[in-house]
Amino acid sequence: MDDKVAGGPDPPPLPGAAAERVNTLAHFHRAEIARMAGWRDRIDRTTNWAITVVAAMLSVSLSTPSAHHGVLLFAMLLVWLLLWIEARRYRFFDVYRARVRLMERHYFAEVFDRGATLHATWGRSLAEDLRAPRFRIGRRAAMSRRLRRNYIWMFLILLLAWVLKISSSKLQQSDRTDVLQSLDDVVANASLGPLPGWLVMALLAAFYLWLTWLSLSVGPKRGDDGDVHV
C-alpha cells in the first residue's frame, strides 16, 4: 500500500491479446476520425464566412453609385484574413487526416485485400507521431492549397467587381451617360483617400501577382492520398 502511494498510481494496462489490440485500434481510428471531422467543419465554416463577406460586400458596393469602391478593397482584405485563419486550421486537419490515412492504408486496406503488401513500420510511424505531434505542411503550402480550392475564385470575383465599379459611369456618382469611361477617368476613380489611383492599381496588381505565385508555388497533393484530398 505504501509503495503504491510513494511510487504513484500504476499505469493503465496495455492490450496484450490480438483481439484487444484490434479493439484498441478500432476505437483509436474512430476517435481520430472525429478529430479530423471537427477540424474539417472549422475549415468549412471559415470558407462560408468568406463567401458571406464576398456576397455582402458585392451587394453593398454594386447596389448604389454612392457606395465607394474601397468597400471591395476592404472585402479583399477580409477574405485574405479568413484565408490566413483557414490555413492554420487546415494544418491541424492535415495532422489527423494523415493518421487516419495511415491506418486505412496499411491496416484496414489489408483487412479487405490480403494479397497486398503490409508495411511493417507503419505502427512505429504512428507511435512517433503520437509522442511528438508535428505539422506536416507549412503555412505557405496550406494557404496555397486552400487558395487553389476556393479562395482564388472569391478574389477574382472581387477583382472583376472592382474593375466594373471604377470603369462604369453607371456605378459612379457622375452625370455622364456613357457606360465606359476613359483610362484617365478610371485611374482617377481608383484613388483611395490620399493615395492616387495609379498607386492603388499598382498595389492591387502586386497583390494579385502575389496570390497567383502563392497558388502555383506548391503543386497539387500527390501520393498515397490519391485524388481525394481537401
mmCIF file of C-alpha atoms in Angstrom, residues 7-216:
data_model
loop_
_atom_site.group_PDB
_atom_site.id
_atom_site.type_symbol
_atom_site.label_atom_id
_atom_site.label_comp_id
_atom_site.label_asym_id
_atom_site.label_seq_id
_atom_site.Cartn_x
_atom_site.Cartn_y
_atom_site.Cartn_z
ATOM 1 C CA GLY A 7 5.501 5.493 -6.475
ATOM 2 C CA GLY A 8 2.218 6.912 -7.742
ATOM 3 C CA PRO A 9 -0.680 5.098 -9.409
ATOM 4 C CA ASP A 10 0.000 2.156 -11.663
ATOM 5 C CA PRO A 11 -0.076 2.899 -15.414
ATOM 6 C CA PRO A 12 -3.079 1.573 -17.316
ATOM 7 C CA PRO A 13 -2.529 -1.911 -18.704
ATOM 8 C CA LEU A 14 -1.633 -2.231 -22.359
ATOM 9 C CA PRO A 15 -3.593 -4.556 -24.642
ATOM 10 C CA GLY A 16 -1.912 -7.920 -24.922
ATOM 11 C CA ALA A 17 -4.068 -10.289 -26.930
ATOM 12 C CA ALA A 18 -4.709 -9.760 -30.628
ATOM 13 C CA ALA A 19 -8.416 -9.117 -30.030
ATOM 14 C CA GLU A 20 -7.594 -6.393 -27.513
ATOM 15 C CA ARG A 21 -5.225 -4.696 -29.963
ATOM 16 C CA VAL A 22 -7.811 -4.771 -32.739
ATOM 17 C CA ASN A 23 -10.400 -3.292 -30.381
ATOM 18 C CA THR A 24 -7.989 -0.558 -29.322
ATOM 19 C CA LEU A 25 -7.158 0.246 -32.948
ATOM 20 C CA ALA A 26 -10.837 0.472 -33.872
ATOM 21 C CA HIS A 27 -11.562 2.907 -31.025
ATOM 22 C CA PHE A 28 -8.484 4.982 -31.851
ATOM 23 C CA HIS A 29 -9.430 5.109 -35.543
ATOM 24 C CA ARG A 30 -12.924 6.331 -34.656
ATOM 25 C CA ALA A 31 -11.502 8.974 -32.309
ATOM 26 C CA GLU A 32 -9.095 10.292 -34.955
ATOM 27 C CA ILE A 33 -11.894 10.485 -37.497
ATOM 28 C CA ALA A 34 -13.912 12.559 -35.028
ATOM 29 C CA ARG A 35 -10.995 14.965 -34.509
ATOM 30 C CA MET A 36 -10.411 15.160 -38.263
ATOM 31 C CA ALA A 37 -14.101 15.843 -38.898
ATOM 32 C CA GLY A 38 -14.092 18.561 -36.231
ATOM 33 C CA TRP A 39 -11.260 20.446 -37.910
ATOM 34 C CA ARG A 40 -12.836 19.908 -41.323
ATOM 35 C CA ASP A 41 -16.008 21.526 -40.010
ATOM 36 C CA ARG A 42 -13.950 24.518 -38.865
ATOM 37 C CA ILE A 43 -12.423 24.801 -42.335
ATOM 38 C CA ASP A 44 -15.872 24.782 -43.938
ATOM 39 C CA ARG A 45 -17.079 27.454 -41.527
ATOM 40 C CA THR A 46 -14.227 29.779 -42.488
ATOM 41 C CA THR A 47 -14.983 29.257 -46.165
ATOM 42 C CA ASN A 48 -18.659 30.019 -45.522
ATOM 43 C CA TRP A 49 -17.689 33.227 -43.731
ATOM 44 C CA ALA A 50 -15.576 34.261 -46.724
ATOM 45 C CA ILE A 51 -18.421 33.580 -49.163
ATOM 46 C CA THR A 52 -20.773 35.599 -46.955
ATOM 47 C CA VAL A 53 -18.320 38.514 -46.877
ATOM 48 C CA VAL A 54 -17.969 38.484 -50.665
ATOM 49 C CA ALA A 55 -21.738 38.381 -51.225
ATOM 50 C CA ALA A 56 -22.407 41.139 -48.694
ATOM 51 C CA MET A 57 -19.706 43.475 -49.992
ATOM 52 C CA LEU A 58 -20.774 42.946 -53.612
ATOM 53 C CA SER A 59 -24.322 43.819 -52.672
ATOM 54 C CA VAL A 60 -23.251 46.976 -50.852
ATOM 55 C CA SER A 61 -20.810 48.171 -53.497
ATOM 56 C CA LEU A 62 -22.741 47.460 -56.690
ATOM 57 C CA SER A 63 -26.231 48.261 -55.484
ATOM 58 C CA THR A 64 -25.829 52.050 -55.495
ATOM 59 C CA PRO A 65 -23.500 54.579 -57.178
ATOM 60 C CA SER A 66 -22.872 56.275 -53.838
ATOM 61 C CA ALA A 67 -21.006 53.226 -52.481
ATOM 62 C CA HIS A 68 -17.234 53.670 -52.570
ATOM 63 C CA HIS A 69 -15.003 51.183 -54.383
ATOM 64 C CA GLY A 70 -12.981 50.918 -51.177
ATOM 65 C CA VAL A 71 -15.681 48.570 -49.907
ATOM 66 C CA LEU A 72 -14.426 45.951 -52.367
ATOM 67 C CA LEU A 73 -10.812 46.559 -51.340
ATOM 68 C CA PHE A 74 -11.847 46.067 -47.739
ATOM 69 C CA ALA A 75 -13.571 42.836 -48.752
ATOM 70 C CA MET A 76 -10.313 41.610 -50.292
ATOM 71 C CA LEU A 77 -8.576 42.306 -47.001
ATOM 72 C CA LEU A 78 -11.207 40.400 -45.032
ATOM 73 C CA VAL A 79 -11.062 37.418 -47.389
ATOM 74 C CA TRP A 80 -7.267 37.354 -47.099
ATOM 75 C CA LEU A 81 -7.584 37.348 -43.298
ATOM 76 C CA LEU A 82 -10.025 34.440 -43.462
ATOM 77 C CA LEU A 83 -7.627 32.606 -45.777
ATOM 78 C CA TRP A 84 -4.871 33.076 -43.181
ATOM 79 C CA ILE A 85 -7.112 31.654 -40.458
ATOM 80 C CA GLU A 86 -8.228 28.760 -42.618
ATOM 81 C CA ALA A 87 -4.632 27.846 -43.457
ATOM 82 C CA ARG A 88 -3.913 27.417 -39.751
ATOM 83 C CA ARG A 89 -6.981 25.224 -39.338
ATOM 84 C CA TYR A 90 -6.009 23.211 -42.392
ATOM 85 C CA ARG A 91 -2.613 22.404 -40.872
ATOM 86 C CA PHE A 92 -4.301 20.881 -37.807
ATOM 87 C CA PHE A 93 -6.750 18.999 -40.011
ATOM 88 C CA ASP A 94 -3.889 17.589 -42.065
ATOM 89 C CA VAL A 95 -2.274 16.075 -38.957
ATOM 90 C CA TYR A 96 -5.314 13.989 -38.053
ATOM 91 C CA ARG A 97 -6.137 13.148 -41.656
ATOM 92 C CA ALA A 98 -2.622 11.754 -42.100
ATOM 93 C CA ARG A 99 -3.092 9.482 -39.083
ATOM 94 C CA VAL A 100 -6.419 8.203 -40.380
ATOM 95 C CA ARG A 101 -4.971 7.591 -43.828
ATOM 96 C CA LEU A 102 -2.009 5.751 -42.295
ATOM 97 C CA MET A 103 -4.320 3.291 -40.537
ATOM 98 C CA GLU A 104 -6.640 2.914 -43.506
ATOM 99 C CA ARG A 105 -3.842 2.429 -45.999
ATOM 100 C CA HIS A 106 -1.686 -0.014 -44.044
ATOM 101 C CA TYR A 107 -4.189 -1.865 -41.868
ATOM 102 C CA PHE A 108 -7.810 -1.648 -42.960
ATOM 103 C CA ALA A 109 -6.916 -1.976 -46.650
ATOM 104 C CA GLU A 110 -5.012 -5.150 -45.729
ATOM 105 C CA VAL A 111 -8.118 -6.497 -43.989
ATOM 106 C CA PHE A 112 -10.081 -6.298 -47.236
ATOM 107 C CA ASP A 113 -7.226 -7.302 -49.533
ATOM 108 C CA ARG A 114 -4.886 -9.858 -48.010
ATOM 109 C CA GLY A 115 -2.831 -10.014 -51.177
ATOM 110 C CA ALA A 116 -1.394 -6.534 -50.668
ATOM 111 C CA THR A 117 1.964 -5.931 -49.023
ATOM 112 C CA LEU A 118 1.699 -4.787 -45.422
ATOM 113 C CA HIS A 119 4.278 -2.221 -44.369
ATOM 114 C CA ALA A 120 5.606 -3.313 -41.000
ATOM 115 C CA THR A 121 6.830 0.147 -39.971
ATOM 116 C CA TRP A 122 3.518 1.996 -40.156
ATOM 117 C CA GLY A 123 2.795 1.359 -36.471
ATOM 118 C CA ARG A 124 6.126 2.843 -35.485
ATOM 119 C CA SER A 125 5.461 5.919 -37.617
ATOM 120 C CA LEU A 126 2.082 6.365 -35.940
ATOM 121 C CA ALA A 127 3.601 5.943 -32.467
ATOM 122 C CA GLU A 128 6.291 8.543 -33.184
ATOM 123 C CA ASP A 129 3.667 10.980 -34.403
ATOM 124 C CA LEU A 130 1.611 10.455 -31.225
ATOM 125 C CA ARG A 131 4.639 11.003 -28.986
ATOM 126 C CA ALA A 132 5.769 14.163 -30.772
ATOM 127 C CA PRO A 133 2.999 15.621 -32.964
ATOM 128 C CA ARG A 134 4.231 17.990 -35.657
ATOM 129 C CA PHE A 135 2.656 19.859 -38.509
ATOM 130 C CA ARG A 136 3.174 18.038 -41.779
ATOM 131 C CA ILE A 137 2.941 21.097 -44.025
ATOM 132 C CA GLY A 138 3.921 24.731 -43.669
ATOM 133 C CA ARG A 139 1.593 27.711 -43.624
ATOM 134 C CA ARG A 140 2.510 28.699 -47.179
ATOM 135 C CA ALA A 141 1.628 25.241 -48.503
ATOM 136 C CA ALA A 142 -1.659 25.288 -46.584
ATOM 137 C CA MET A 143 -2.548 28.726 -47.940
ATOM 138 C CA SER A 144 -1.654 27.599 -51.447
ATOM 139 C CA ARG A 145 -3.958 24.582 -51.262
ATOM 140 C CA ARG A 146 -6.898 26.499 -49.858
ATOM 141 C CA LEU A 147 -6.331 29.303 -52.340
ATOM 142 C CA ARG A 148 -6.472 26.909 -55.290
ATOM 143 C CA ARG A 149 -9.505 25.115 -53.918
ATOM 144 C CA ASN A 150 -11.793 28.035 -53.066
ATOM 145 C CA TYR A 151 -10.315 31.432 -52.360
ATOM 146 C CA ILE A 152 -8.806 32.281 -55.737
ATOM 147 C CA TRP A 153 -12.312 32.379 -57.205
ATOM 148 C CA MET A 154 -13.507 34.776 -54.498
ATOM 149 C CA PHE A 155 -10.551 37.082 -55.141
ATOM 150 C CA LEU A 156 -11.215 37.012 -58.879
ATOM 151 C CA ILE A 157 -14.887 37.877 -58.365
ATOM 152 C CA LEU A 158 -13.918 40.808 -56.138
ATOM 153 C CA LEU A 159 -11.353 41.979 -58.692
ATOM 154 C CA LEU A 160 -13.877 41.893 -61.542
ATOM 155 C CA ALA A 161 -16.401 43.759 -59.408
ATOM 156 C CA TRP A 162 -13.785 46.385 -58.524
ATOM 157 C CA VAL A 163 -12.845 46.902 -62.189
ATOM 158 C CA LEU A 164 -16.521 47.217 -63.071
ATOM 159 C CA LYS A 165 -17.041 49.681 -60.226
ATOM 160 C CA ILE A 166 -14.298 52.106 -61.260
ATOM 161 C CA SER A 167 -14.826 51.817 -65.027
ATOM 162 C CA SER A 168 -18.601 52.158 -65.323
ATOM 163 C CA SER A 169 -20.222 55.574 -65.036
ATOM 164 C CA LYS A 170 -23.457 53.860 -64.022
ATOM 165 C CA LEU A 171 -21.756 52.809 -60.782
ATOM 166 C CA GLN A 172 -20.176 56.216 -60.102
ATOM 167 C CA GLN A 173 -21.684 59.430 -58.812
ATOM 168 C CA SER A 174 -21.432 61.182 -62.153
ATOM 169 C CA ASP A 175 -23.700 62.970 -64.622
ATOM 170 C CA ARG A 176 -22.111 61.185 -67.568
ATOM 171 C CA THR A 177 -24.266 58.799 -69.563
ATOM 172 C CA ASP A 178 -21.605 56.752 -71.343
ATOM 173 C CA VAL A 179 -21.193 53.251 -69.954
ATOM 174 C CA LEU A 180 -17.406 53.054 -70.186
ATOM 175 C CA GLN A 181 -15.066 55.840 -69.129
ATOM 176 C CA SER A 182 -11.677 56.896 -70.440
ATOM 177 C CA LEU A 183 -8.481 55.492 -68.952
ATOM 178 C CA ASP A 184 -7.771 58.768 -67.159
ATOM 179 C CA ASP A 185 -11.204 58.686 -65.559
ATOM 180 C CA VAL A 186 -10.731 55.062 -64.496
ATOM 181 C CA VAL A 187 -7.396 55.880 -62.868
ATOM 182 C CA ALA A 188 -8.959 58.872 -61.127
ATOM 183 C CA ASN A 189 -11.853 56.742 -59.865
ATOM 184 C CA ALA A 190 -9.374 54.245 -58.387
ATOM 185 C CA SER A 191 -7.989 56.810 -55.928
ATOM 186 C CA LEU A 192 -8.373 55.974 -52.267
ATOM 187 C CA GLY A 193 -8.117 58.869 -49.848
ATOM 188 C CA PRO A 194 -4.644 60.446 -50.186
ATOM 189 C CA LEU A 195 -3.467 57.571 -52.414
ATOM 190 C CA PRO A 196 -3.611 58.348 -56.141
ATOM 191 C CA GLY A 197 -5.396 55.965 -58.442
ATOM 192 C CA TRP A 198 -2.248 54.715 -60.203
ATOM 193 C CA LEU A 199 -0.710 53.742 -56.865
ATOM 194 C CA VAL A 200 -3.849 51.864 -55.773
ATOM 195 C CA MET A 201 -3.904 49.991 -59.069
ATOM 196 C CA ALA A 202 -0.205 49.157 -58.787
ATOM 197 C CA LEU A 203 -0.594 47.849 -55.238
ATOM 198 C CA LEU A 204 -3.608 45.793 -56.242
ATOM 199 C CA ALA A 205 -1.748 44.354 -59.233
ATOM 200 C CA ALA A 206 1.169 43.399 -56.986
ATOM 201 C CA PHE A 207 -1.233 41.754 -54.526
ATOM 202 C CA TYR A 208 -2.852 39.633 -57.239
ATOM 203 C CA LEU A 209 0.513 38.690 -58.695
ATOM 204 C CA TRP A 210 1.496 37.507 -55.225
ATOM 205 C CA LEU A 211 -1.735 35.498 -54.970
ATOM 206 C CA THR A 212 -1.006 33.905 -58.348
ATOM 207 C CA TRP A 213 2.514 32.984 -57.257
ATOM 208 C CA LEU A 214 1.236 31.617 -53.959
ATOM 209 C CA SER A 215 -1.390 29.444 -55.615
ATOM 210 C CA LEU A 216 1.197 27.969 -58.002
#
